[in-house]
CSV table of C-alpha atoms and ligand atoms in Angstrom, one decimal:
chain,number,residue,atom,x,y,z
A,307,MET,CA,-24.9,17.9,85.6
A,308,PHE,CA,-22.4,20.0,87.5
A,309,LYS,CA,-20.6,19.6,90.7
A,310,ALA,CA,-22.7,19.5,93.7
A,311,GLU,CA,-21.0,22.3,95.0
A,312,VAL,CA,-22.1,24.3,92.1
A,313,TYR,CA,-26.0,23.8,93.3
A,314,THR,CA,-25.2,24.3,97.1
A,315,ASN,CA,-23.4,27.6,96.4
A,316,ARG,CA,-26.3,28.4,94.2
A,317,ARG,CA,-28.8,27.9,96.9
A,318,ASN,CA,-26.5,29.7,99.7
A,319,LEU,CA,-26.6,32.6,97.7
A,320,LEU,CA,-30.3,32.8,97.4
A,321,ARG,CA,-30.1,33.1,101.1
A,322,LYS,CA,-28.3,36.7,100.6
A,323,HIS,CA,-31.7,37.7,98.9
A,324,LEU,CA,-34.3,36.2,101.3
A,325,SER,CA,-33.9,35.6,105.0
A,326,GLU,CA,-37.6,34.7,106.1
A,327,GLY,CA,-39.8,31.5,105.1
A,328,LEU,CA,-39.1,28.9,102.4
A,329,ALA,CA,-38.6,28.7,98.5
A,330,LEU,CA,-40.7,25.7,96.9
A,331,LEU,CA,-39.4,25.0,93.6
A,332,PRO,CA,-41.5,22.2,91.8
A,333,ALA,CA,-39.9,20.4,88.9
A,334,ASN,CA,-41.7,20.2,85.6
A,335,ASN,CA,-44.1,17.2,84.9
A,336,GLU,CA,-43.9,15.2,81.7
A,337,SER,CA,-46.4,16.7,79.1
A,338,PRO,CA,-48.8,14.6,77.1
A,339,MET,CA,-48.9,15.0,73.5
A,340,ASN,CA,-52.0,13.0,72.4
A,341,TYR,CA,-52.7,10.6,75.6
A,342,PRO,CA,-51.0,10.7,79.1
A,343,ALA,CA,-48.2,8.2,78.2
A,344,ASN,CA,-46.9,9.6,74.9
A,345,THR,CA,-45.4,12.6,76.0
A,346,PHE,CA,-43.6,15.3,74.4
A,347,HIS,CA,-39.9,15.7,74.6
A,348,TYR,CA,-39.0,16.4,78.8
A,349,ARG,CA,-38.1,19.8,79.5
A,350,GLN,CA,-37.1,20.4,83.0
A,351,ASP,CA,-38.0,23.8,84.6
A,352,SER,CA,-35.2,26.0,84.3
A,353,SER,CA,-35.0,27.5,87.9
A,354,PHE,CA,-35.4,23.9,89.2
A,355,LEU,CA,-32.3,23.1,87.3
A,356,TYR,CA,-30.3,26.0,88.4
A,357,PHE,CA,-30.8,25.1,92.2
A,358,PHE,CA,-31.4,21.4,92.2
A,359,GLY,CA,-29.8,20.3,89.1
A,360,LEU,CA,-32.1,16.9,88.7
A,361,ASP,CA,-33.4,16.6,85.1
A,362,GLN,CA,-36.7,14.5,85.8
A,363,PRO,CA,-40.0,15.1,86.9
A,364,GLY,CA,-42.1,13.9,90.1
A,365,VAL,CA,-39.6,15.9,92.4
A,366,ALA,CA,-39.7,19.4,94.4
A,367,GLY,CA,-37.2,21.5,96.1
A,368,VAL,CA,-37.4,23.3,98.9
A,369,ILE,CA,-35.0,26.1,100.4
A,370,ASP,CA,-35.6,26.8,104.0
A,371,PHE,CA,-34.2,30.4,104.6
A,372,GLU,CA,-34.5,30.2,108.3
A,373,SER,CA,-33.3,26.6,109.2
A,374,GLY,CA,-30.6,26.9,106.3
A,375,GLU,CA,-31.5,23.4,105.5
A,376,ASP,CA,-32.4,22.4,101.8
A,377,TYR,CA,-35.0,19.8,100.7
A,378,LEU,CA,-35.3,17.0,97.7
A,379,PHE,CA,-39.1,15.5,97.6
A,380,GLY,CA,-39.2,12.4,95.5
A,381,ASP,CA,-39.5,8.7,95.3
A,382,ASP,CA,-37.2,6.2,94.0
A,383,LEU,CA,-38.8,4.3,91.0
A,384,SER,CA,-41.3,1.5,91.2
A,385,LEU,CA,-40.5,-1.9,89.7
A,386,ASP,CA,-43.0,-1.2,87.0
A,387,ASP,CA,-41.2,2.3,86.2
A,388,ILE,CA,-38.1,0.5,85.8
A,389,ILE,CA,-39.3,-2.4,83.7
A,390,TRP,CA,-40.4,0.4,81.1
A,391,MET,CA,-37.8,2.9,81.5
A,392,GLY,CA,-34.8,1.3,83.1
A,393,HIS,CA,-33.1,2.1,86.1
A,394,LEU,CA,-32.5,5.4,87.8
A,395,PRO,CA,-30.1,6.1,90.5
A,396,SER,CA,-31.8,6.5,93.9
A,397,MET,CA,-33.1,9.6,95.2
A,398,LYS,CA,-30.5,9.5,97.8
A,399,SER,CA,-27.7,9.4,95.6
A,400,LEU,CA,-29.1,12.0,93.5
A,401,GLY,CA,-29.6,14.2,96.4
A,402,GLU,CA,-25.8,13.7,97.0
A,403,LYS,CA,-24.9,14.7,93.2
A,404,VAL,CA,-26.6,17.9,94.2
A,405,GLY,CA,-25.6,18.4,97.7
A,406,ILE,CA,-29.0,17.5,99.5
A,407,GLY,CA,-29.1,15.1,102.5
A,408,ASN,CA,-32.6,15.8,103.5
A,409,ILE,CA,-34.7,13.7,100.8
A,410,LEU,CA,-38.3,12.9,101.6
A,411,SER,CA,-41.0,11.1,100.0
A,412,TYR,CA,-43.0,13.4,97.6
A,413,ALA,CA,-46.1,12.6,99.4
A,414,LYS,CA,-44.8,14.4,102.6
A,415,LEU,CA,-44.3,17.6,100.4
A,416,GLU,CA,-47.8,18.6,101.3
A,417,GLU,CA,-47.5,18.0,105.5
A,418,TYR,CA,-44.1,19.7,105.4
A,419,LEU,CA,-45.7,22.8,103.7
A,420,ARG,CA,-48.8,22.7,106.0
A,421,ASN,CA,-46.8,22.6,108.7
A,422,ALA,CA,-44.9,25.7,107.9
A,423,MET,CA,-48.1,27.6,107.0
A,424,GLN,CA,-49.4,26.8,110.4
A,425,LYS,CA,-46.4,28.6,111.8
A,426,GLY,CA,-47.3,31.6,109.7
A,427,ARG,CA,-44.3,31.1,107.5
A,428,THR,CA,-44.2,32.4,103.8
A,429,ILE,CA,-43.9,30.1,101.2
A,430,HIS,CA,-42.3,31.7,98.3
A,431,TYR,CA,-42.8,30.4,94.8
A,432,LEU,CA,-42.0,31.5,91.1
A,433,PRO,CA,-44.9,32.3,88.6
A,434,PRO,CA,-45.8,29.0,87.0
A,435,TYR,CA,-46.3,28.9,83.3
A,436,ARG,CA,-47.7,25.7,82.9
A,437,ASP,CA,-51.2,25.0,84.3
A,438,ASP,CA,-50.3,21.4,86.0
A,439,THR,CA,-47.8,23.3,88.2
A,440,MET,CA,-50.5,26.1,88.9
A,441,LEU,CA,-53.0,23.3,89.7
A,442,GLU,CA,-50.1,21.7,92.0
A,443,ILE,CA,-49.1,25.1,93.9
A,444,SER,CA,-52.6,25.6,94.4
A,445,ARG,CA,-53.0,22.2,95.9
A,446,LEU,CA,-50.5,22.6,98.2
A,447,THR,CA,-50.8,26.1,99.5
A,448,ASN,CA,-54.5,26.2,99.6
A,449,LEU,CA,-54.6,28.9,97.1
A,450,PRO,CA,-57.3,29.2,95.0
A,451,TRP,CA,-55.8,28.1,91.5
A,452,ASP,CA,-56.6,31.7,89.8
A,453,GLN,CA,-54.6,33.3,92.5
A,454,VAL,CA,-51.8,31.6,92.3
A,455,LYS,CA,-49.8,33.6,89.4
A,456,SER,CA,-50.4,36.8,91.1
A,457,LYS,CA,-49.3,35.8,94.4
A,458,ALA,CA,-45.9,34.2,93.3
A,459,SER,CA,-43.0,36.1,95.4
A,460,LEU,CA,-41.8,39.0,94.2
A,461,GLU,CA,-38.7,38.7,96.3
A,462,LEU,CA,-37.9,35.2,95.3
A,463,ILE,CA,-38.5,36.4,91.4
A,464,ARG,CA,-35.7,39.2,92.1
A,465,GLY,CA,-33.5,37.0,93.9
A,466,VAL,CA,-33.8,34.4,91.2
A,467,ILE,CA,-33.0,36.9,88.5
A,468,ALA,CA,-30.1,38.4,90.4
A,469,LEU,CA,-28.3,35.1,90.3
A,470,ARG,CA,-29.4,33.6,87.1
A,471,SER,CA,-28.5,37.0,85.2
A,472,ILE,CA,-24.8,36.7,86.2
A,473,LYS,CA,-23.1,33.7,84.3
A,474,GLU,CA,-20.7,31.5,86.1
A,475,PRO,CA,-17.9,30.4,84.2
A,476,VAL,CA,-19.3,26.9,84.0
A,477,GLU,CA,-22.4,28.4,82.4
A,478,VAL,CA,-20.3,30.5,80.1
A,479,GLU,CA,-18.5,27.1,78.9
A,480,GLU,CA,-22.1,25.4,78.4
A,481,ILE,CA,-23.2,28.3,76.2
A,482,ILE,CA,-19.9,28.5,74.2
A,483,ARG,CA,-20.8,24.4,73.7
A,484,ALA,CA,-24.5,25.2,72.5
A,485,VAL,CA,-23.1,28.1,70.2
A,486,ASP,CA,-20.5,25.3,68.6
A,487,ILE,CA,-23.2,23.1,67.7
A,488,SER,CA,-25.3,26.1,66.4
A,489,TYR,CA,-22.1,26.9,64.1
A,490,ASP,CA,-22.6,23.3,62.8
A,491,MET,CA,-26.2,24.2,62.0
A,492,HIS,CA,-25.6,27.4,60.5
A,493,THR,CA,-22.6,26.2,58.2
A,494,THR,CA,-24.6,23.1,57.1
A,495,VAL,CA,-27.6,25.6,56.3
A,496,MET,CA,-25.0,27.7,54.1
A,497,LYS,CA,-24.0,24.4,52.0
A,498,MET,CA,-27.5,23.4,51.7
A,499,ALA,CA,-29.4,26.4,50.5
A,500,TYR,CA,-29.6,25.8,46.8
A,501,PRO,CA,-32.8,25.9,44.5
A,502,GLY,CA,-34.9,23.2,44.5
A,503,ILE,CA,-34.5,21.9,48.2
A,504,TYR,CA,-37.5,22.1,50.6
A,505,GLU,CA,-37.2,24.4,53.5
A,506,ARG,CA,-38.1,21.5,55.7
A,507,GLU,CA,-35.3,19.3,54.5
A,508,ILE,CA,-32.6,21.8,55.9
A,509,ALA,CA,-34.8,22.5,59.0
A,510,GLY,CA,-34.7,18.8,59.6
A,511,ARG,CA,-31.2,18.5,59.3
A,512,ILE,CA,-30.9,21.3,62.0
A,513,GLU,CA,-33.0,19.2,64.2
A,514,GLY,CA,-30.9,16.5,63.3
A,515,ILE,CA,-27.6,18.1,64.3
A,516,ALA,CA,-28.9,19.2,67.7
A,517,LEU,CA,-29.8,15.5,68.6
A,518,SER,CA,-27.0,14.2,67.3
A,519,HIS,CA,-25.1,15.9,69.7
A,520,GLY,CA,-27.2,14.4,72.4
A,521,SER,CA,-29.1,17.7,72.8
A,522,MET,CA,-32.2,19.4,71.2
A,523,THR,CA,-32.9,22.9,69.6
A,524,ALA,CA,-33.5,25.9,72.2
A,525,PHE,CA,-36.6,26.9,70.5
A,526,PRO,CA,-38.6,26.0,67.3
A,527,VAL,CA,-36.3,26.3,64.3
A,528,ILE,CA,-37.1,29.5,62.4
A,529,LEU,CA,-36.1,29.3,59.0
A,530,SER,CA,-38.0,30.7,56.0
A,531,MET,CA,-37.5,32.3,52.5
A,532,ASP,CA,-40.4,34.4,54.0
A,533,GLY,CA,-38.1,35.8,56.4
A,534,GLN,CA,-40.2,39.0,56.8
A,535,THR,CA,-42.3,37.2,59.3
A,536,LEU,CA,-40.0,37.3,62.3
A,537,HIS,CA,-40.7,34.0,64.0
A,538,ASN,CA,-41.5,31.7,60.6
A,539,HIS,CA,-41.9,28.2,61.5
A,540,TYR,CA,-43.7,27.0,58.2
A,541,HIS,CA,-40.9,25.1,56.2
A,542,GLY,CA,-43.0,24.2,53.4
A,543,ASN,CA,-41.6,26.2,50.7
A,544,ILE,CA,-39.2,25.1,47.9
A,545,LEU,CA,-36.1,27.4,47.8
A,546,GLU,CA,-35.9,29.7,44.7
A,547,GLU,CA,-32.9,31.5,43.2
A,548,GLY,CA,-32.6,35.0,43.8
A,549,ARG,CA,-34.5,34.7,47.4
A,550,LEU,CA,-33.0,35.1,50.7
A,551,MET,CA,-33.4,32.6,53.5
A,552,VAL,CA,-33.3,33.7,57.4
A,553,THR,CA,-32.4,30.9,59.6
A,554,ASP,CA,-32.7,31.7,63.3
A,555,ALA,CA,-31.8,28.5,65.1
A,556,GLY,CA,-29.9,27.4,67.9
A,557,ALA,CA,-28.8,24.1,70.1
A,558,GLU,CA,-29.8,23.4,73.9
A,559,THR,CA,-26.8,21.5,75.6
A,560,VAL,CA,-27.6,18.3,77.4
A,561,ASN,CA,-27.2,20.6,80.6
A,562,HIS,CA,-29.7,22.9,79.1
A,563,TYR,CA,-28.0,26.3,78.2
A,564,SER,CA,-29.0,27.9,74.7
A,565,GLY,CA,-27.2,28.9,71.7
A,566,ASP,CA,-29.4,31.8,69.7
A,567,ILE,CA,-27.8,32.5,66.4
A,568,THR,CA,-29.4,33.9,63.0
A,569,ARG,CA,-27.9,34.3,59.4
A,570,THR,CA,-29.2,35.3,56.5
A,571,VAL,CA,-28.2,33.9,53.1
A,572,PRO,CA,-28.8,34.1,49.5
A,573,VAL,CA,-30.5,31.1,47.9
A,574,GLY,CA,-27.8,29.9,45.5
A,575,GLY,CA,-25.0,31.2,47.0
A,576,LYS,CA,-24.4,34.8,45.7
A,577,PHE,CA,-26.3,38.2,47.0
A,578,SER,CA,-27.6,40.3,44.5
A,579,GLN,CA,-26.6,44.0,45.0
A,580,GLN,CA,-30.1,44.9,46.4
A,581,GLN,CA,-29.6,42.1,49.0
A,582,MET,CA,-25.8,43.3,49.7
A,583,GLU,CA,-27.1,46.6,50.2
A,584,ILE,CA,-29.6,45.8,53.2
A,585,TYR,CA,-27.4,43.0,54.2
A,586,GLU,CA,-24.5,45.4,54.7
A,587,ILE,CA,-26.4,47.7,56.8
A,588,VAL,CA,-27.7,45.0,59.3
A,589,LEU,CA,-24.2,43.8,59.6
A,590,LYS,CA,-22.8,47.5,60.4
A,591,ALA,CA,-25.7,47.7,63.1
A,592,GLU,CA,-24.7,44.3,64.5
A,593,VAL,CA,-20.8,45.0,64.4
A,594,SER,CA,-21.6,48.3,65.8
A,595,SER,CA,-23.8,47.3,68.6
A,596,ILE,CA,-21.3,44.5,69.6
A,597,ASP,CA,-18.5,47.1,69.9
A,598,GLN,CA,-20.7,49.2,72.2
A,599,ILE,CA,-21.2,46.4,74.6
A,600,LYS,CA,-19.6,46.9,78.1
A,601,PRO,CA,-20.9,47.1,81.8
A,602,GLY,CA,-22.9,50.1,82.7
A,603,VAL,CA,-24.0,50.9,79.1
A,604,ALA,CA,-28.0,50.5,78.8
A,605,TYR,CA,-28.6,48.2,76.5
A,606,ARG,CA,-31.9,50.5,75.1
A,607,GLU,CA,-29.2,52.9,74.1
A,608,ILE,CA,-27.4,50.2,71.7
A,609,HIS,CA,-30.8,49.5,70.7
A,610,MET,CA,-31.5,52.9,69.8
A,611,ASP,CA,-28.2,53.4,68.2
A,612,ALA,CA,-28.8,50.1,65.8
A,613,ALA,CA,-32.2,51.9,64.7
A,614,ARG,CA,-30.4,55.0,63.9
A,615,ILE,CA,-27.9,53.0,61.7
A,616,ILE,CA,-30.4,51.2,60.1
A,617,THR,CA,-32.3,54.3,59.4
A,618,SER,CA,-29.3,56.2,58.4
A,619,GLY,CA,-28.5,53.5,55.8
A,620,LEU,CA,-31.8,53.2,54.6
A,621,LYS,CA,-32.4,57.0,53.9
A,622,GLU,CA,-28.9,56.5,51.8
A,623,LEU,CA,-30.7,53.7,49.6
A,624,GLY,CA,-34.0,56.5,49.5
A,625,LEU,CA,-36.5,54.1,51.3
A,626,MET,CA,-36.4,56.4,54.5
A,627,LYS,CA,-35.8,60.4,54.4
A,628,GLY,CA,-35.9,63.2,56.7
A,629,ASP,CA,-33.9,63.5,60.1
A,630,VAL,CA,-32.5,60.3,61.4
A,631,GLU,CA,-32.9,61.3,65.2
A,632,GLU,CA,-36.3,62.6,64.6
A,633,ALA,CA,-37.4,59.4,62.7
A,634,VAL,CA,-36.1,57.3,65.4
A,635,ALA,CA,-37.5,59.2,68.1
A,636,ALA,CA,-40.7,59.4,66.2
A,637,GLY,CA,-40.7,55.4,65.8
A,638,ALA,CA,-40.7,55.3,61.8
A,639,HIS,CA,-37.6,53.2,61.4
A,640,ALA,CA,-40.0,50.2,63.0
A,641,MET,CA,-41.5,49.8,59.9
A,642,PHE,CA,-38.4,47.8,58.9
A,643,PHE,CA,-37.1,47.0,62.4
A,644,PRO,CA,-39.9,46.1,64.1
A,645,HIS,CA,-38.1,44.3,66.8
A,646,GLY,CA,-35.6,44.5,69.7
A,647,LEU,CA,-32.0,44.2,69.5
A,648,GLY,CA,-31.7,41.5,71.9
A,649,HIS,CA,-32.3,39.4,75.2
A,650,MET,CA,-30.8,38.0,77.8
A,651,LEU,CA,-29.6,34.3,77.2
A,652,GLY,CA,-29.1,31.0,79.4
A,653,MET,CA,-30.9,28.1,80.3
A,654,ASP,CA,-33.7,29.9,78.4
A,655,VAL,CA,-33.5,31.2,75.1
A,656,HIS,CA,-35.1,34.4,76.3
A,657,ASP,CA,-33.5,33.9,79.6
A,658,MET,CA,-36.2,33.9,82.4
A,659,GLU,CA,-38.9,35.2,80.5
A,660,GLY,CA,-41.3,33.3,82.5
A,661,LEU,CA,-40.4,35.5,85.6
A,662,GLY,CA,-41.5,38.2,84.1
A,663,GLU,CA,-39.9,39.9,81.2
A,664,ASN,CA,-39.9,43.4,82.7
A,665,HIS,CA,-38.4,42.1,86.0
A,666,VAL,CA,-35.7,40.4,83.7
A,667,GLY,CA,-34.9,43.3,81.5
A,668,TYR,CA,-36.0,46.6,82.8
A,669,THR,CA,-35.6,48.4,86.2
A,670,LYS,CA,-37.3,51.2,87.9
A,671,GLU,CA,-35.0,54.0,86.1
A,672,ILE,CA,-35.0,52.3,82.9
A,673,LYS,CA,-38.9,51.3,82.1
A,674,ARG,CA,-40.2,49.4,79.0
A,675,SER,CA,-41.1,51.7,76.0
A,676,ASP,CA,-44.5,51.8,74.7
A,677,GLN,CA,-43.8,52.7,71.1
A,678,PHE,CA,-44.3,49.9,68.4
A,679,GLY,CA,-40.9,48.6,67.9
A,680,THR,CA,-39.3,49.5,70.9
A,681,ALA,CA,-41.7,48.1,73.0
A,682,TYR,CA,-40.4,44.4,71.7
A,683,LEU,CA,-37.0,45.1,73.2
A,684,ARG,CA,-36.7,42.7,75.8
A,685,LEU,CA,-33.7,44.0,77.4
A,686,GLY,CA,-33.2,47.5,78.2
A,687,LYS,CA,-31.5,47.8,81.7
A,688,LYS,CA,-27.9,48.6,82.3
A,689,LEU,CA,-25.6,46.1,81.3
A,690,GLN,CA,-23.4,44.0,83.8
A,691,THR,CA,-20.2,42.0,84.0
A,692,GLY,CA,-21.5,38.1,83.5
A,693,TYR,CA,-24.6,38.7,81.2
A,694,VAL,CA,-25.0,37.0,78.4
A,695,LEU,CA,-27.1,38.1,75.5
A,696,THR,CA,-28.1,38.3,71.9
A,697,VAL,CA,-27.4,41.1,69.6
A,698,GLU,CA,-29.7,40.6,66.4
A,699,PRO,CA,-30.7,43.7,64.6
A,700,GLY,CA,-32.9,43.0,61.4
A,701,ILE,CA,-34.6,44.8,58.4
A,702,TYR,CA,-37.7,43.4,56.9
A,703,PHE,CA,-40.3,44.4,54.3
A,704,ILE,CA,-43.7,43.3,55.8
A,705,PRO,CA,-46.3,44.0,52.9
A,706,ALA,CA,-49.1,44.1,55.5
A,707,LEU,CA,-47.3,46.8,57.6
A,708,ILE,CA,-46.3,48.7,54.3
A,709,ASP,CA,-49.7,49.0,53.6
A,710,ARG,CA,-51.5,49.4,56.6
A,711,TRP,CA,-48.9,52.4,57.6
A,712,LYS,CA,-49.4,53.7,54.3
A,713,SER,CA,-53.2,53.6,54.2
A,714,GLU,CA,-53.3,55.6,57.6
A,715,GLY,CA,-50.5,58.1,56.2
A,716,LEU,CA,-48.1,57.3,59.1
A,717,PHE,CA,-44.4,59.0,59.0
A,718,THR,CA,-44.7,60.1,55.2
A,719,ALA,CA,-41.9,62.8,56.4
A,720,PHE,CA,-39.6,60.1,56.8
A,721,ILE,CA,-40.9,56.8,54.8
A,722,ASN,CA,-40.6,56.6,51.0
A,723,TYR,CA,-43.8,54.3,50.3
A,724,GLU,CA,-43.3,54.1,46.8
A,725,LYS,CA,-39.9,52.7,47.4
A,726,ALA,CA,-40.5,50.4,50.2
A,727,GLY,CA,-43.4,48.9,48.2
A,728,SER,CA,-41.0,48.0,45.2
A,729,TYR,CA,-38.9,45.8,48.0
A,730,LYS,CA,-42.2,43.8,48.9
A,731,GLY,CA,-41.3,40.1,48.0
A,732,PHE,CA,-37.4,40.9,49.4
A,733,GLY,CA,-38.1,39.0,52.8
A,734,GLY,CA,-36.1,40.4,55.8
A,735,ILE,CA,-32.5,40.1,56.9
A,736,ARG,CA,-31.5,39.5,60.3
A,737,ILE,CA,-27.8,38.7,62.0
A,738,GLU,CA,-27.5,37.4,65.3
A,739,ASP,CA,-24.7,36.6,67.6
A,740,ASP,CA,-24.7,35.8,71.4
A,741,VAL,CA,-22.4,38.0,73.5
A,742,LEU,CA,-20.8,37.7,76.9
A,743,VAL,CA,-20.4,41.0,78.7
A,744,THR,CA,-16.9,41.0,80.4
A,745,ASP,CA,-15.2,43.3,82.8
A,746,LYS,CA,-14.5,45.9,80.5
A,747,ALA,CA,-16.4,45.1,77.0
A,748,CYS,CA,-17.6,41.9,75.8
A,749,LYS,CA,-17.0,38.7,74.0
A,750,VAL,CA,-18.9,37.2,71.1
A,751,LEU,CA,-19.2,33.4,72.2
A,752,GLY,CA,-18.1,30.1,70.4
A,753,LYS,CA,-16.5,29.7,67.0
A,754,PRO,CA,-17.2,32.5,64.6
A,755,ILE,CA,-20.1,31.6,62.0
A,756,PRO,CA,-19.6,33.3,58.7
A,757,LYS,CA,-21.2,36.5,58.8
A,758,THR,CA,-19.9,39.1,55.9
A,759,VAL,CA,-21.1,38.8,52.7
A,760,GLU,CA,-17.6,37.4,51.6
A,761,GLU,CA,-17.5,34.7,54.4
A,762,VAL,CA,-21.1,33.6,53.7
A,763,GLU,CA,-20.5,33.3,50.0
A,764,ASN,CA,-17.3,31.2,50.6
A,765,THR,CA,-19.0,29.1,52.8
A,766,MET,CA,-21.7,28.4,50.6
A,767,LYS,CA,-19.4,27.5,47.7
A,768,LYS,CA,-18.2,24.8,50.0
B,228,LIG,N1,-34.5,33.5,68.3
B,228,LIG,C1,-35.6,33.4,68.6
B,228,LIG,C2,-36.1,34.7,69.5
B,228,LIG,O1,-35.2,35.5,70.0
B,228,LIG,O2,-37.1,34.9,69.7
């Protein structure tokens, strides 16, 4: 938890975006795994954490835009709770930690909101992504449950995104902490990626590193020799000499800020000539993209430039052909690079995605493309100082995609299908870092994680 003034300041800044009504921010509940008392690891809602700081279920926060008052609704633990779960500070002292003196029992929330609604005041809330939160908002506001999501407040969504997008120095420190734990994860992976070991042994070590730092992983570990599957959560293969292994993994700090790093390593410690050729193209796209990051540049332009670098590199290898600009404009590169260059990063690994990807990553002027590949770009708009984002180009040989496009006769002027077919079984390569947009350029966050062919091979030797 940060100092109380951090939360007070954020709530007051939100008042510059909304002047009428009140904002209701419910905390996340516990989520049962297989019976009510056996729950998944608890994760608080990020916007609740951002404004109210408390990392526990059973509470809700209210920001009144007219009176200037803030409220926390929640109850002290019962004796039964204390016996089973231990002591928690009282709601009064928790409120003090986040700058709130107005503490009311959770049962009072309904009455409080009814009074506000009777006076015709607007209850602003964010789109719920958990069904239990949706039902609770429905109960509290009298809205039918199936209208709750669509009636979420656009003003509040925009206000929250405006604030959470610009990372405060304390937040950047947290993300650096997350990346530094991710450094431990990825350098450990590099030392373990030898033939004969199960992927799950390495994935388990990554989880253990996160837990041993008192934190958790920011998202389920993606780790596989079949790196052509972009989000591969199957870790049941035994590593084989000559294959590549993609690891996309990051830690989430105790204060719930994320790291999101990808590295690709050759099983056994040495890249083959063919692997190195593709690796160098991805690395060039990544480094060049980072070099272009500065305030005012649209991230979509940097994404398109990465697509051109990838296309041009693949053309040199004979995998693509024709005019690079035309190939990228047509979307042919997306057979090899079928995802976006990156996304916002913060308390959520895809930061604020629950508030609506297009609200977070696009504007009226820069709208999301509907072309295959570019459509997956989560952040297209102009960058601003204080944004933290991922840069994660990749090249993949996805047999099903190669076969489908070939059979449909797509982009035959730009793709050498015979050669692409010979790369089936190669897998994929992705390289990803986390970057802060500064006043004039950008800064790669955290301890530098081995990235060049030489750095990766040297780390694997140790
Ligand atoms: N690192 C996982 C993702 O960006 O989707």
